């Protein structure tokens, strides 16, 4: 199904309509709050410009991501902790959902892994990965 976003207010930066700011973060654990932080701005912008299609490219990406995350650079101590593998999992899913024309390809997890090891931040790693992918795009 395609996600339809209800609009509520105007964004002062792009003159687009965005979702109201609803704070349910008290109901989430630390990982959930981190995911919300990563998603907050891009979801507001993309919701007004690009539909998220969960029917076509995303299911395929989802299956490949699940397989590849388990294989992410297991020789690096950082990825011996499941919480760090969950970071890779979340970031790749977000990227695949918001970039359906690219989706996910095998090996993206290894590119993302370098950013996570250096920054240990999902937010910074997500944006660094997006920037890298944009520059390497044919």
Short mmCIF file of C-alpha atoms in Angstrom, two decimals:
data_model
loop_
_atom_site.label_atom_id
_atom_site.label_comp_id
_atom_site.label_asym_id
_atom_site.label_seq_id
_atom_site.Cartn_x
_atom_site.Cartn_y
_atom_site.Cartn_z
CA UNK A 1 0.00 0.00 0.00
CA UNK A 2 1.07 3.57 -0.59
CA UNK A 3 1.33 5.71 2.52
CA UNK A 4 -0.84 8.79 2.32
CA UNK A 5 0.31 11.56 4.62
CA UNK A 6 -2.23 13.99 5.97
CA UNK A 7 -1.00 17.55 5.84
CA UNK A 8 -1.49 20.00 8.64
CA UNK A 9 0.83 22.99 8.57
CA UNK A 10 3.18 24.73 6.18
CA UNK A 11 6.95 24.21 6.31
CA UNK A 12 8.74 27.59 6.59
CA UNK A 13 11.72 26.24 4.63
CA UNK A 14 10.12 24.74 1.54
CA UNK A 15 6.54 26.11 1.61
CA UNK A 16 5.23 22.56 1.64
CA UNK A 17 2.66 21.14 4.00
CA UNK A 18 3.98 18.88 6.74
CA UNK A 19 2.64 16.69 9.48
CA UNK A 20 1.98 18.20 12.89
CA UNK A 21 4.63 17.56 15.51
CA UNK A 22 3.28 14.72 17.64
CA UNK A 23 5.51 13.59 20.50
CA UNK A 24 5.08 9.93 21.39
CA UNK A 25 8.76 9.52 22.25
CA UNK A 26 7.99 8.80 25.91
CA UNK A 27 6.44 5.49 24.76
CA UNK A 28 9.61 4.37 22.98
CA UNK A 29 12.90 2.89 24.09
CA UNK A 30 16.23 4.56 23.25
CA UNK A 31 16.46 2.84 19.85
CA UNK A 32 12.93 3.89 18.95
CA UNK A 33 13.65 7.51 19.87
CA UNK A 34 16.82 7.37 17.79
CA UNK A 35 14.85 6.10 14.81
CA UNK A 36 12.29 8.88 15.24
CA UNK A 37 15.07 11.44 15.31
CA UNK A 38 16.52 10.09 12.08
CA UNK A 39 13.12 10.03 10.40
CA UNK A 40 11.68 13.32 11.61
CA UNK A 41 12.98 15.82 9.08
CA UNK A 42 13.28 13.64 5.96
CA UNK A 43 9.83 12.19 6.53
CA UNK A 44 8.30 15.67 6.71
CA UNK A 45 10.02 16.74 3.53
CA UNK A 46 9.57 13.51 1.57
CA UNK A 47 5.96 13.13 2.65
CA UNK A 48 5.12 16.20 0.67
CA UNK A 49 7.26 15.41 -2.35
CA UNK A 50 7.53 11.67 -2.82
CA UNK A 51 5.12 8.86 -1.95
CA UNK A 52 6.58 5.89 -0.14
CA UNK A 53 5.59 2.80 -2.10
CA UNK A 54 5.73 -0.33 0.01
CA UNK A 55 4.40 -2.64 -2.73
CA UNK A 56 7.15 -2.82 -5.34
CA UNK A 57 10.83 -2.24 -4.62
CA UNK A 58 10.75 -2.19 -0.82
CA UNK A 59 9.75 -5.84 -0.14
CA UNK A 60 12.69 -7.07 -2.23
CA UNK A 61 15.06 -4.67 -0.47
CA UNK A 62 13.71 -5.77 2.90
CA UNK A 63 14.57 -9.42 2.25
CA UNK A 64 18.09 -8.66 1.05
CA UNK A 65 18.75 -6.26 3.94
CA UNK A 66 17.74 -8.94 6.47
CA UNK A 67 20.26 -11.36 4.94
CA UNK A 68 23.10 -8.88 4.54
CA UNK A 69 22.94 -7.24 7.96
CA UNK A 70 23.91 -10.59 9.53
CA UNK A 71 27.05 -10.60 7.37
CA UNK A 72 28.13 -7.03 8.12
CA UNK A 73 31.88 -6.96 8.80
CA UNK A 74 31.83 -9.53 11.60
CA UNK A 75 35.60 -9.23 12.07
CA UNK A 76 35.18 -5.70 13.46
CA UNK A 77 34.47 -5.71 17.20
CA UNK A 78 31.87 -2.94 16.83
CA UNK A 79 29.53 -5.34 15.02
CA UNK A 80 29.83 -8.11 17.58
CA UNK A 81 27.14 -6.21 19.51
CA UNK A 82 23.59 -6.78 18.25
CA UNK A 83 22.59 -3.19 19.00
CA UNK A 84 25.06 -1.99 16.35
CA UNK A 85 23.72 -4.46 13.80
CA UNK A 86 20.23 -3.12 14.55
CA UNK A 87 21.53 0.35 13.68
CA UNK A 88 22.66 -0.92 10.27
CA UNK A 89 19.29 -2.63 9.81
CA UNK A 90 17.27 0.51 10.61
CA UNK A 91 19.35 2.87 8.49
CA UNK A 92 19.26 0.60 5.44
CA UNK A 93 15.48 0.16 5.72
CA UNK A 94 14.96 3.90 5.97
CA UNK A 95 17.23 4.50 3.00
CA UNK A 96 15.47 1.86 0.89
CA UNK A 97 12.02 3.26 1.72
CA UNK A 98 12.90 6.85 0.90
CA UNK A 99 15.01 6.02 -2.18
CA UNK A 100 12.81 3.51 -4.06
CA UNK A 101 14.57 4.23 -7.35
CA UNK A 102 17.77 2.85 -5.78
CA UNK A 103 16.41 0.60 -3.05
CA UNK A 104 19.05 -1.65 -1.56
CA UNK A 105 21.87 -3.52 -3.27
CA UNK A 106 24.15 -6.09 -1.79
CA UNK A 107 27.19 -4.45 -0.23
CA UNK A 108 25.55 -1.21 0.89
CA UNK A 109 25.74 -2.54 4.43
CA UNK A 110 29.55 -2.60 4.20
CA UNK A 111 29.65 1.00 2.99
CA UNK A 112 27.35 2.11 5.80
CA UNK A 113 29.38 0.11 8.33
CA UNK A 114 32.40 2.38 7.85
CA UNK A 115 30.38 5.47 8.76
CA UNK A 116 28.91 3.79 11.86
CA UNK A 117 32.27 2.60 13.15
CA UNK A 118 33.71 6.11 12.88
CA UNK A 119 30.74 8.13 14.17
CA UNK A 120 28.78 5.63 16.32
CA UNK A 121 25.76 7.79 15.47
CA UNK A 122 22.75 6.59 13.49
CA UNK A 123 21.81 10.12 12.49
CA UNK A 124 25.25 11.16 11.28
CA UNK A 125 25.81 7.82 9.58
CA UNK A 126 22.47 7.98 7.78
CA UNK A 127 23.19 11.42 6.34
CA UNK A 128 26.79 10.55 5.47
CA UNK A 129 25.58 7.41 3.71
CA UNK A 130 22.93 9.40 1.80
CA UNK A 131 25.53 11.94 0.74
CA UNK A 132 27.95 9.22 -0.36
CA UNK A 133 25.28 7.40 -2.34
CA UNK A 134 24.20 10.62 -4.04
CA UNK A 135 27.76 11.39 -5.12
CA UNK A 136 28.37 7.86 -6.42
CA UNK A 137 25.07 7.69 -8.26
CA UNK A 138 25.53 7.30 -12.03
#
